[in-house]
Structure formats: C-alpha cells, structure tokens
Short mmCIF file of C-alpha atoms and ligand atoms in Angstrom, two decimals:
data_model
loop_
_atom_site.label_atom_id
_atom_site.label_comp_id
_atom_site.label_asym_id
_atom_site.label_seq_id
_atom_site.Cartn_x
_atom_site.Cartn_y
_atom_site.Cartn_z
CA UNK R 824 7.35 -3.24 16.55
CA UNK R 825 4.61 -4.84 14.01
CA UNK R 826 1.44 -3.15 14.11
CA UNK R 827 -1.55 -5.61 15.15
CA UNK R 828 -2.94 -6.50 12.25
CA UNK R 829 -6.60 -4.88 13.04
CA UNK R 830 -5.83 -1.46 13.75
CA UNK R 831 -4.12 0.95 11.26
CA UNK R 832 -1.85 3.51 12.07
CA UNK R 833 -1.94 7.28 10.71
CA UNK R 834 1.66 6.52 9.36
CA UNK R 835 3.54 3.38 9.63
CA UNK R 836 7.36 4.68 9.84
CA UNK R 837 8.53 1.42 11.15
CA UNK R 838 7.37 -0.37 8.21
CA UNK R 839 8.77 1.99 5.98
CA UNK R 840 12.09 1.63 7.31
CA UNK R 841 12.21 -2.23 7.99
CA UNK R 842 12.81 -2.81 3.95
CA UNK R 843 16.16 -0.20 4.32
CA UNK R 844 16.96 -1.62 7.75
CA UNK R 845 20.76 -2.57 6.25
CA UNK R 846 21.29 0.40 4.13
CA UNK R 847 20.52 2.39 7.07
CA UNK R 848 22.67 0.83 9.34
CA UNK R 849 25.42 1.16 7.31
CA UNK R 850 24.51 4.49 6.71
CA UNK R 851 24.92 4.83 10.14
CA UNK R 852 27.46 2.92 11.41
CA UNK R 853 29.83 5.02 8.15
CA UNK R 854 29.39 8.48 9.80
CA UNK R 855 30.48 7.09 13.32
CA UNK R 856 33.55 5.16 11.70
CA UNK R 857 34.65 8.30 10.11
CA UNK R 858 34.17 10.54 13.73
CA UNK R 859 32.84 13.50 11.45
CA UNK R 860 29.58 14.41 12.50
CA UNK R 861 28.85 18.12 11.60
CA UNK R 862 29.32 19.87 8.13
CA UNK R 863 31.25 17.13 6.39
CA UNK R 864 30.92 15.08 3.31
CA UNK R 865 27.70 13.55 4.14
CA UNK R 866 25.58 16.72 4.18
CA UNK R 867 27.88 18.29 0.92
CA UNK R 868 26.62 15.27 -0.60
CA UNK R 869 22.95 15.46 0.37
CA UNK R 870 22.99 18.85 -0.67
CA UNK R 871 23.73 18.21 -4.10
CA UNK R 872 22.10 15.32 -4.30
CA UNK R 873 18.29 17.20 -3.28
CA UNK R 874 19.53 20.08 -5.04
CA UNK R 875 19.32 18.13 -8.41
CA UNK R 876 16.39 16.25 -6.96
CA UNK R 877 14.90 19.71 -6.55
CA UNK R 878 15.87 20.72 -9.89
CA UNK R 879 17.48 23.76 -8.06
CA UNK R 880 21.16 24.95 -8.35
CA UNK R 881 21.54 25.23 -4.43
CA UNK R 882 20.53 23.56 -1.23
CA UNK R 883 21.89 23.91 2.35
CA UNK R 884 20.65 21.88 4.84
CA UNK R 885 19.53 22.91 8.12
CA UNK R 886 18.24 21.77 11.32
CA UNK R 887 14.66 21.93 10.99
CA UNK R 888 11.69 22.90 8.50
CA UNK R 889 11.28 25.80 10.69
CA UNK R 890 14.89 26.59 10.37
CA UNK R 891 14.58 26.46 6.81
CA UNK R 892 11.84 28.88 6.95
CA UNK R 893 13.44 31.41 9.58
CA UNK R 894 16.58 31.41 7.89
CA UNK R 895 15.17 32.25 4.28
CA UNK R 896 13.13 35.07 6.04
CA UNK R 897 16.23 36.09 7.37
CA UNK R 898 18.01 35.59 4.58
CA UNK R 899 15.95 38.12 2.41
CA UNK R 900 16.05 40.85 4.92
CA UNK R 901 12.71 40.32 6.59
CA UNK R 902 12.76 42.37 9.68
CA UNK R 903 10.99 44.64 12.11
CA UNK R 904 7.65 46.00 10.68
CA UNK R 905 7.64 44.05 7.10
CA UNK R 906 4.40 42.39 6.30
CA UNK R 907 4.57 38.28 5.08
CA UNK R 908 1.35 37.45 3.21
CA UNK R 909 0.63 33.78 4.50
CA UNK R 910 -2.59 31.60 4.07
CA UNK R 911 -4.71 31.33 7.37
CA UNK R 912 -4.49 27.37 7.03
CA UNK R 913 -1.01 25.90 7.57
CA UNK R 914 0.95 24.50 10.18
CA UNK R 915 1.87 27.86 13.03
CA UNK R 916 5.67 27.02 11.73
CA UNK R 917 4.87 28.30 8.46
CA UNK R 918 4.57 31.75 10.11
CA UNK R 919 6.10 32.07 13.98
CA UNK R 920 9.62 32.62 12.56
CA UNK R 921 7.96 36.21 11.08
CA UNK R 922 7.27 37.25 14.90
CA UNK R 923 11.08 36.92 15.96
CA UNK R 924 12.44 38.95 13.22
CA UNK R 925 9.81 41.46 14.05
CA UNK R 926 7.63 41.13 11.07
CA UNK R 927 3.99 40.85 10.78
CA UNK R 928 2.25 37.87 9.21
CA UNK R 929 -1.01 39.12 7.28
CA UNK R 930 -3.17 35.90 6.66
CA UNK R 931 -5.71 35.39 3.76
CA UNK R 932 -8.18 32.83 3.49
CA UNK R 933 -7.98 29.85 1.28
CA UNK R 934 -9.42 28.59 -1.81
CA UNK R 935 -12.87 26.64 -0.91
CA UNK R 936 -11.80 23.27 -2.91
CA UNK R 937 -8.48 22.90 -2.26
CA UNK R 938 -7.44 24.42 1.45
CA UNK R 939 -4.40 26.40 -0.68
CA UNK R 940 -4.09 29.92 -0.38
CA UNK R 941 -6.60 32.33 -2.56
CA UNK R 942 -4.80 34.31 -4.80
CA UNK R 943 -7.41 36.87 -5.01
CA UNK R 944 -7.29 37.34 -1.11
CA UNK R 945 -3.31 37.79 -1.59
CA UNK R 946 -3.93 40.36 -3.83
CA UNK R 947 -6.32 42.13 -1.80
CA UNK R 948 -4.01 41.69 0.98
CA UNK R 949 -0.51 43.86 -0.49
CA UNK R 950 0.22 46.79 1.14
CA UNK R 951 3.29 49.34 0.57
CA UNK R 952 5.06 46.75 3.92
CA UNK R 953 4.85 43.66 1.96
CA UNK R 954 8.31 41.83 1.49
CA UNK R 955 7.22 38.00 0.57
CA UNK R 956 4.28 35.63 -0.08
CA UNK R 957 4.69 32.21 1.16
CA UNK R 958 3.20 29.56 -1.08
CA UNK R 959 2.85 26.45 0.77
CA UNK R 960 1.84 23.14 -0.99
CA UNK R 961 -0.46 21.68 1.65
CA UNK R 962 -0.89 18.63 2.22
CA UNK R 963 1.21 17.72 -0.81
CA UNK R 964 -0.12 19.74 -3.50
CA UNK R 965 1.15 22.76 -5.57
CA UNK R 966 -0.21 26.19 -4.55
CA UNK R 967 -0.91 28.06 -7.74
CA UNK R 968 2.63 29.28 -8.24
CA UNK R 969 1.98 31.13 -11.88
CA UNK R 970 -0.22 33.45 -10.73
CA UNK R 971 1.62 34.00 -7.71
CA UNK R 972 5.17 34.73 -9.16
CA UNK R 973 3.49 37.14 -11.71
CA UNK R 974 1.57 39.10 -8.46
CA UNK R 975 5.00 39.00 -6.90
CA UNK R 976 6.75 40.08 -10.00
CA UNK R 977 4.62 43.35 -10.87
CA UNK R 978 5.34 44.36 -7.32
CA UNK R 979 8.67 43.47 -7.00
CA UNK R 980 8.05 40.16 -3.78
CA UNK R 981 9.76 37.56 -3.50
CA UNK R 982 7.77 34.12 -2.68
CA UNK R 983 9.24 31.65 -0.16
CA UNK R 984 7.78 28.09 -0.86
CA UNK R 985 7.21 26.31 1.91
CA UNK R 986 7.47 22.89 0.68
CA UNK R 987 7.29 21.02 4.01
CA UNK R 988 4.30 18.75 2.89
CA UNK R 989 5.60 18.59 -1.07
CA UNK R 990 8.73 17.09 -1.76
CA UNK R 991 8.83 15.80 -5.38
CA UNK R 992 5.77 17.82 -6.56
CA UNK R 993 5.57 19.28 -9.57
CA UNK R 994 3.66 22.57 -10.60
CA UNK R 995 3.18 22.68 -14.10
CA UNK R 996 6.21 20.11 -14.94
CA UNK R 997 8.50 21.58 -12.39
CA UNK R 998 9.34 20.69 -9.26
CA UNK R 999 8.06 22.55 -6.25
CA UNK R 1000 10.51 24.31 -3.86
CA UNK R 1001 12.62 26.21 -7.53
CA UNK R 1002 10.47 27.91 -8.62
CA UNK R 1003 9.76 30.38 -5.84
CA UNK R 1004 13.02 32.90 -4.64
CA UNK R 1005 13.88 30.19 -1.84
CA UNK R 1006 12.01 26.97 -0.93
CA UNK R 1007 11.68 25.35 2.18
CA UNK R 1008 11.62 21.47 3.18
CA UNK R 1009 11.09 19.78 6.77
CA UNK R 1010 12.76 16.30 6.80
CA UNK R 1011 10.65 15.90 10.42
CA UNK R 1012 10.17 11.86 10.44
CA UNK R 1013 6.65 11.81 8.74
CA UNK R 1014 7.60 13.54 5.87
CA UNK R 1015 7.38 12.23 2.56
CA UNK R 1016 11.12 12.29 3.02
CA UNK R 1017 11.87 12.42 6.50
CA UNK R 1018 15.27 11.65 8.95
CA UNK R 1019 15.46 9.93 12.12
CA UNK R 1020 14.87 12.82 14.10
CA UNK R 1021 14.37 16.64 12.98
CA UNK R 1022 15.84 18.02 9.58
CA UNK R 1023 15.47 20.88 7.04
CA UNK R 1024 16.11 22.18 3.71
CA UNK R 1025 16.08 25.22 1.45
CA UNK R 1026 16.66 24.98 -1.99
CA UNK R 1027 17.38 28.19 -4.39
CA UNK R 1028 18.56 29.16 -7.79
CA UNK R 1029 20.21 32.57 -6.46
CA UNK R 1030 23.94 31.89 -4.99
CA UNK R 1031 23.96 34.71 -2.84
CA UNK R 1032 20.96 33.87 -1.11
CA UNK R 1033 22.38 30.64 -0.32
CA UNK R 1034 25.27 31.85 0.69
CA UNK R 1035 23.86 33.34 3.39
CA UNK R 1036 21.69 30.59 4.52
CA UNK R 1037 24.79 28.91 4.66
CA UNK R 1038 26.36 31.93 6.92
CA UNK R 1039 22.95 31.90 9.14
CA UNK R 1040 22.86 28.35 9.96
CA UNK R 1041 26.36 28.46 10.97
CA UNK R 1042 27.06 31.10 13.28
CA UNK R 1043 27.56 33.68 10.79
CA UNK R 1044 31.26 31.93 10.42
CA UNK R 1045 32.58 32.83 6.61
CA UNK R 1046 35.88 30.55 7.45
CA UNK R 1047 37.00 29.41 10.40
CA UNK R 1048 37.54 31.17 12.98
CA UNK R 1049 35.94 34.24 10.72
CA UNK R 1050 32.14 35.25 12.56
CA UNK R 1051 30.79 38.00 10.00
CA UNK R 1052 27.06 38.11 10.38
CA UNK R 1053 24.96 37.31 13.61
CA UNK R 1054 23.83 33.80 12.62
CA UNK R 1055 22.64 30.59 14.41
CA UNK R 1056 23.54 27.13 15.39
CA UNK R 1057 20.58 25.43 12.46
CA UNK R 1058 22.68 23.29 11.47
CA UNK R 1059 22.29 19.67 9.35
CA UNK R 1060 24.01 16.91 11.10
CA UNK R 1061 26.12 14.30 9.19
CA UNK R 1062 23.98 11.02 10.96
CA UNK R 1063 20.62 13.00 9.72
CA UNK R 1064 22.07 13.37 6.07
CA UNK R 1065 23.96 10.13 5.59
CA UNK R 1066 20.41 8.62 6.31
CA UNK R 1067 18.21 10.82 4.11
CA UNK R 1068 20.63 10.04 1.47
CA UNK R 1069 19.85 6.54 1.62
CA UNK R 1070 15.85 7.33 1.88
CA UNK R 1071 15.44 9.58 -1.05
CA UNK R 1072 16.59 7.59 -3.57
CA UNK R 1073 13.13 5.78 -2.75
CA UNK R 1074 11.44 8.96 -2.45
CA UNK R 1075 10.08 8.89 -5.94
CA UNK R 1076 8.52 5.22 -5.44
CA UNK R 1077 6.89 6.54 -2.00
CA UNK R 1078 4.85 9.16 -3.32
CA UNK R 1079 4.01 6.77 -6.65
CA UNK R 1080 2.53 4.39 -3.56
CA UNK R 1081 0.91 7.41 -2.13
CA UNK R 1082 -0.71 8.27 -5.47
CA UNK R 1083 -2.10 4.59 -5.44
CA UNK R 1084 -3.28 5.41 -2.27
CA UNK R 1085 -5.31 8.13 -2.88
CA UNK R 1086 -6.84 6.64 -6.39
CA UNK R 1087 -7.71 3.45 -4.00
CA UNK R 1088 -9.41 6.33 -1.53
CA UNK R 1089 -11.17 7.63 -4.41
CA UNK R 1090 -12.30 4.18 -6.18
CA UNK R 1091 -13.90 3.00 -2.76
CA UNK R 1092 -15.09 6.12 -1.21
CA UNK R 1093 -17.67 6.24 -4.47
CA UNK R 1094 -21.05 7.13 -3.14
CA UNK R 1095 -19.68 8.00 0.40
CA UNK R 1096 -21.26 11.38 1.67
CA UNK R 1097 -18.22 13.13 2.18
CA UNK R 1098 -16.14 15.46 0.37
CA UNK R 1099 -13.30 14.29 -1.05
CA UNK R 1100 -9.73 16.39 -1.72
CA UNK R 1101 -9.68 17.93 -5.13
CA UNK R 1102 -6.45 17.65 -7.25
CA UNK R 1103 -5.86 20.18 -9.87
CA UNK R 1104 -4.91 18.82 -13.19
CA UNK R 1105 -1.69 20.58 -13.83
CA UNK R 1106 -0.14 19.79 -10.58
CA UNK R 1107 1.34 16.48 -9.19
CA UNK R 1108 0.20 15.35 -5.65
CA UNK R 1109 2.72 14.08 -4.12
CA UNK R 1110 -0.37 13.28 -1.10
CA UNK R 1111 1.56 13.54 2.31
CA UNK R 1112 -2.38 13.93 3.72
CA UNK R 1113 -5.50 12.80 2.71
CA UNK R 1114 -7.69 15.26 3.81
CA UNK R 1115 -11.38 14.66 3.70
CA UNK R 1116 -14.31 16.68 4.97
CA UNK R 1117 -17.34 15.71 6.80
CA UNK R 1118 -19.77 17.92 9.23
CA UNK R 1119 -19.89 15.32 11.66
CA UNK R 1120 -15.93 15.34 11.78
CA UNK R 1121 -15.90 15.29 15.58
CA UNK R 1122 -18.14 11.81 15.73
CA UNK R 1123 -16.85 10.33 12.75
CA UNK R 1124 -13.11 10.57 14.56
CA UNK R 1125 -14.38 9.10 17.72
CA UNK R 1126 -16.32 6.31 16.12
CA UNK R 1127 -13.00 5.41 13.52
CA UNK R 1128 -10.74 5.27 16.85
CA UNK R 1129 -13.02 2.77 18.11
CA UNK R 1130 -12.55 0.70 14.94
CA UNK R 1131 -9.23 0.77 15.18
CA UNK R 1132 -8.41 3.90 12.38
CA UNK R 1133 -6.08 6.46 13.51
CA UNK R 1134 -6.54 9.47 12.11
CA UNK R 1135 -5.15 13.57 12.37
CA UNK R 1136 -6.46 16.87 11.94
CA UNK R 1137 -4.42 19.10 10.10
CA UNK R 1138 -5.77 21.80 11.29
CA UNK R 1139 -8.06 21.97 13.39
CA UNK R 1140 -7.46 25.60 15.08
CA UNK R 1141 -6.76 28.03 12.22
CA UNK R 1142 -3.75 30.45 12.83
CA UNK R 1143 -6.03 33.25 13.92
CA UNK R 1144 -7.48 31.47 16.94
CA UNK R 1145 -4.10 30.48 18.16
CA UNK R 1146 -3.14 32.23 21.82
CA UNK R 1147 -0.08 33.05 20.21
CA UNK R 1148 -0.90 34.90 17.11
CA UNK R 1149 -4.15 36.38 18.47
CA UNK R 1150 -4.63 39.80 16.72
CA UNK R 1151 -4.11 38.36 13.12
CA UNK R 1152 -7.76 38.33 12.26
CA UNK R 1153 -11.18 39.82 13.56
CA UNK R 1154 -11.85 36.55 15.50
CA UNK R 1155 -14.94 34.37 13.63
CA UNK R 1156 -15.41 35.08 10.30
CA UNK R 1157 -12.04 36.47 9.60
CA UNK R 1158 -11.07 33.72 7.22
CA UNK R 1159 -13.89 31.72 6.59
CA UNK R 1160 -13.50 28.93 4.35
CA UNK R 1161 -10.44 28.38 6.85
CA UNK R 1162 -12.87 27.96 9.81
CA UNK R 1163 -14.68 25.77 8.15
CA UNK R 1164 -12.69 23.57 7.03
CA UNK R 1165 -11.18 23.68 10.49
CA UNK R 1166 -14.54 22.40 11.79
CA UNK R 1167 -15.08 19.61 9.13
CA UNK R 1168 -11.45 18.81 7.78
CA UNK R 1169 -9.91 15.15 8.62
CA UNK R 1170 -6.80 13.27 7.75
CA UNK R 1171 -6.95 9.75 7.47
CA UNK R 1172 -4.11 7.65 7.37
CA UNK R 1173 -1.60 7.78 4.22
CA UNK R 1174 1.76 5.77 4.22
CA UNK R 1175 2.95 4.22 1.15
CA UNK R 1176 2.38 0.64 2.51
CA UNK R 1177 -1.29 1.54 2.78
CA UNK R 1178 -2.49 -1.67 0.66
CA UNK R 1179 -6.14 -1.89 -0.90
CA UNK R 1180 -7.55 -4.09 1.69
CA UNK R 1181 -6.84 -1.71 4.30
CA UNK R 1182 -8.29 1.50 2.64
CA UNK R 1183 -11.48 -0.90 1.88
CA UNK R 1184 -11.36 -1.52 5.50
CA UNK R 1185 -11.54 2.25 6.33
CA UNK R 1186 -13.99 2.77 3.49
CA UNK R 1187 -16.06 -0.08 5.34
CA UNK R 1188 -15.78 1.54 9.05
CA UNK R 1189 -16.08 5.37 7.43
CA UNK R 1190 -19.38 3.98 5.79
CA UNK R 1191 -20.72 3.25 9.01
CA UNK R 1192 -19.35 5.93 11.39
CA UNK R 1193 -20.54 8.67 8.67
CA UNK R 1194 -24.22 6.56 8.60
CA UNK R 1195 -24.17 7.26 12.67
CA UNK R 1196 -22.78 10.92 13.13
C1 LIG M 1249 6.25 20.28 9.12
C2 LIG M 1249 5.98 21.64 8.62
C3 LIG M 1249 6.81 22.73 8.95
C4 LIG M 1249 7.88 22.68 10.00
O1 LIG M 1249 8.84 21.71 9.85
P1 LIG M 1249 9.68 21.19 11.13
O2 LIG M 1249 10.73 20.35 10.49
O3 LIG M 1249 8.74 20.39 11.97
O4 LIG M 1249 10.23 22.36 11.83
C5 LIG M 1249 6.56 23.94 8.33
N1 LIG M 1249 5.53 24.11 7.48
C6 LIG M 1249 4.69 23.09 7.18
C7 LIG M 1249 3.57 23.35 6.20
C8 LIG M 1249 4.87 21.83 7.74
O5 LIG M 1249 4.02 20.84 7.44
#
C-alpha cells in the first residue's frame, strides 16, 4: 500500500521493500522449494555472512533480539543473585531477560547529551555481585565502549553489547557488536536490518561462548538426538534468514540514506528551538532514531499528528517507573537526566527514503507546532 502523499509515516517498510520485491520473492519461494526450513544452509550462510559484516569470528542466529540478549546472559553464567549494570534508558528488553535467570538489573543514569549510559554512574554502580555491563548503542550510536572495556577489564566484567538499534556502527573504526564479550542484534522489522517478522543475532570473537549460544537456542541438543544442557527453542528460521540475506547487502546504503537524513534534519532545523541529538566525533551513527527534545513534547506530538507527521517516543516511561521492574530505583529523581528526557524526548520519523522535501515539510509543521506549545 502507497502512503498518501501528505502524511508521512514514522517508517516506511513497504517502500523499502518494493525496490527488492523480486529478490525477495525468490528468496522466498528458494527456502520453500528446498522443504528445509529450520537450521539449514540459509541461516549457516547468514551467519557467516553478518559475522564478517560484524567483523566478528562468530554469529548464531536466534529468534529474537531478546533471545539474543537472554541467551548471552545465559551464556556467561548470569544467574540467581548476580547484578547486570544497565542504563535506566533503553527499551525493558534490554533488561527483563536478567529477572528470569534470577539476576538483578542495577540501572544508572545516562549521559545528559547523548541519552547513552554514564560511565561515571557505572562506575559508581560495581559492587562485589557484578557479572556484566551492557552497552547499548541507542538509537544508533556507539556507547563509549573504551572506557567501558577498560572498567570491565580492571574488574574482571564482561560487557554484552546490545546492538539492537546499531547495526553497521562503528566505535572508533570498529564495528559495534565485536568489540564487547558478546553482542546482541534484533532483526524485528524496523530495524536498520530487519526480517519479515521477528529475528536475532549475537555476534562474538570467543568460540566457546558461541558454542553455547548455539546449544541454548537449540534445546541444549549437541547432535542429534544428544540434549546436554537445558536450552530453548530461540531458534533462526531459514524463511527469516534467506530474506535478511538478501536485505543486508543494502544495509550499508540504508544507513548512508539515514546519515543524509539526519544532516537534512540538521541543515533545516537551523534556528528551531529545540535540541537536537548530539553525535560524537569518533563514532558512526548509523541513526535508527532521530531523537529530538522539546518541553512541550506532549503538544508538539499532538499538533504534528494533526499535520499528518507520525512520530514515536522512545522512551517515554524510564525502566524504573515500569510496573514490572518497580524497586529498581527510589521512584523520581532516581535517574534524572533519564526522566527528563523521558518527559521531553521525541522521535520523528527516519527511513532511508526520507527525501529533503519531506524533512522540510516536518521542519515547516515542527516550526509551527513548537511556535504554539
Ligand atoms: C528492539 C530492541 C530489543 C529487542 O529486540 P526484539 O527483536 O524486539 O526482541 C532489545 N534492545 C533494544 C535496545 C532494542 O531496541
């Protein structure tokens, strides 16, 4: 379905895919011809092929982004009473695999330019308990992995990226989700790589953490027929990985049109009272949000929606205020640059066929909604 011309969408995913309609298909229509559908050549393939995409030495596939994550937790040994250092502003997946292996999330506020976790609160938060950091590159961009690994390194941690919002960015010159123990991807739809449906990832340069990823995701089976760990069914399929081969050999052009994006954004927002998102020179955005911030957030949203602007939130209830993981903070004012930006943060849309007339169209109707909030 086209999108009418006057409105814009948060994403456009049917846009994206109506250039790689054929490929896709055959994709497709290859995996059902050949009546394999789990653990075959398609996902071995896939594997390799993000692995070297990844600049990593291993990558299973799994089911999910929040597969990816439980399973690395696993994976390392993560279990009843450990302690997971995790910023206060990510998506609840980054953490709620933590609370069914028994461990304990312990949430830090984030830096006040960038929304990515504060190193100095990390440090602050160790105790003798803690068994990983998780770095996660939000919204696209690199946490600040140096000084992490060396925090990690002096006290022995291992730090699980989780790259769900990152693929293809680089920290430094390197590519995020290697440079951590064990990285983490999400192929959910609206990825910057994403399936038809839900998808995961972890890439790794240790074998023997992989290998038993690999045993997790599978039932604990070593060989057939051969069960020797207590695993799970997180597995890749072959549809899901026959088509993400296909998509990321245009993931590299996708986030160069999300770059172009975001310098449009920038160029046309000049002068605009809001605050823009900050990108740290020796990382590469890869931009899966454009996160802006405004005090009037709430009116601003409602008067873009009328103009025909879709936009997100991402996110607007900090992990510490969710029913769920109640308990993980001192209620207001346990993290608060992350309540803040909770009250003021919003996502406008960001698809690489965002074209400069339609970000000067949102410029024009953000110019007005931010002149009435
Ligand atoms: C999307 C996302 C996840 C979870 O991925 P799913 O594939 O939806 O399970 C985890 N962490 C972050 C930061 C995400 O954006």
């Amino acid at each position: 379905m086209m999108v009418a011309a006057n409105r814009i969408p948060f994403v456009d995913l049917a846009g994206l895919h109506e250039g790689l309609r054929e490929e896709i298909d055959a994709a497709i229509r290859s995996v059902v011809d050949s009546g394999v559908f789990i653990l075959g050549p398609e996902v071995s393939a896939f594997e390799q092929e993000f692995a070297a995409y990844c600049e990593a030495d291993h990558c299973v596939g799994v089911a999910s982004g929040t597969a990816a994550l439980q399973l690395s937790y696993e994976a390392l040994g993560i279990g009843p009473g450990d302690e997971v250092i995790a910023p206060a502003n990510t998506f609840v997946a980054t953490v709620l695999p933590l609370l069914a292996l028994g461990a304990r999330p312990i949430l830090v506020d984030v830096d006040p330019d960038t929304a990515l976790i504060d190193v100095g609160a990390v440090q602050q938060a160790f105790s003798d308990r803690t068994r990983a950091i998780v770095a996660v590159h939000l919204y696209g961009q690199p946490a600040d992995l140096d000084l992490l690994l060396e925090l990690g390194e002096a006290r022995g941690v291992p730090i699980v990226e989780d790259a769900a919002q990152a693929h293809g960015a680089r920290y430094r010159g390197r590519r995020v989700g290697s440079l951590g123990r064990i990285g983490c991807f999400s192929f959910y739809p609206a990825k910057n790589l994403g399936a038809l449906g839900d998808a995961g990832a972890v890439v790794t340069g240790d074998g023997e953490l992989a290998e038993r990823v690999r045993l997790l995701r599978d039932l604990g089976q070593e060989r057939k027929y051969h069960h020797v760990i207590s695993g799970h069914n997180a597995r890749l399929d072959e549809v899901q990985a026959a088509v993400l081969r296909v998509k990321l050999r245009h993931l590299d052009g996708w986030n160069a049109a999300r770059r172009a994006a975001a310098d449009a954004y920038a160029e046309e927002f000049v002068g605009l009272p809001v605050t823009l998102p900050v990108a740290a020179d020796d990382r590469e955005h890869v931009w899966h949000l454009y996160v802006i911030r405004t005090p009037g957030r709430d009116s601003v949203r409602a008067a873009l929606a009328r103009a025909g602007i879709a936009t997100g939130m991402h996110y607007p209830v900090p992990l510490h205020f969710q029913d769920v993981l109640a308990g993980l903070g001192n209620g207001e004012g346990s993290f608060p640059v992350t309540e803040t930006w909770a009250r003021e943060l919003l996502s406008l849309p960001m698809f690489p066929g965002l074209d400069r007339d339609r970000v000067r169209m949102i410029a024009s109707s953000l110019r007005s909604a931010v002149a009435g909030a």
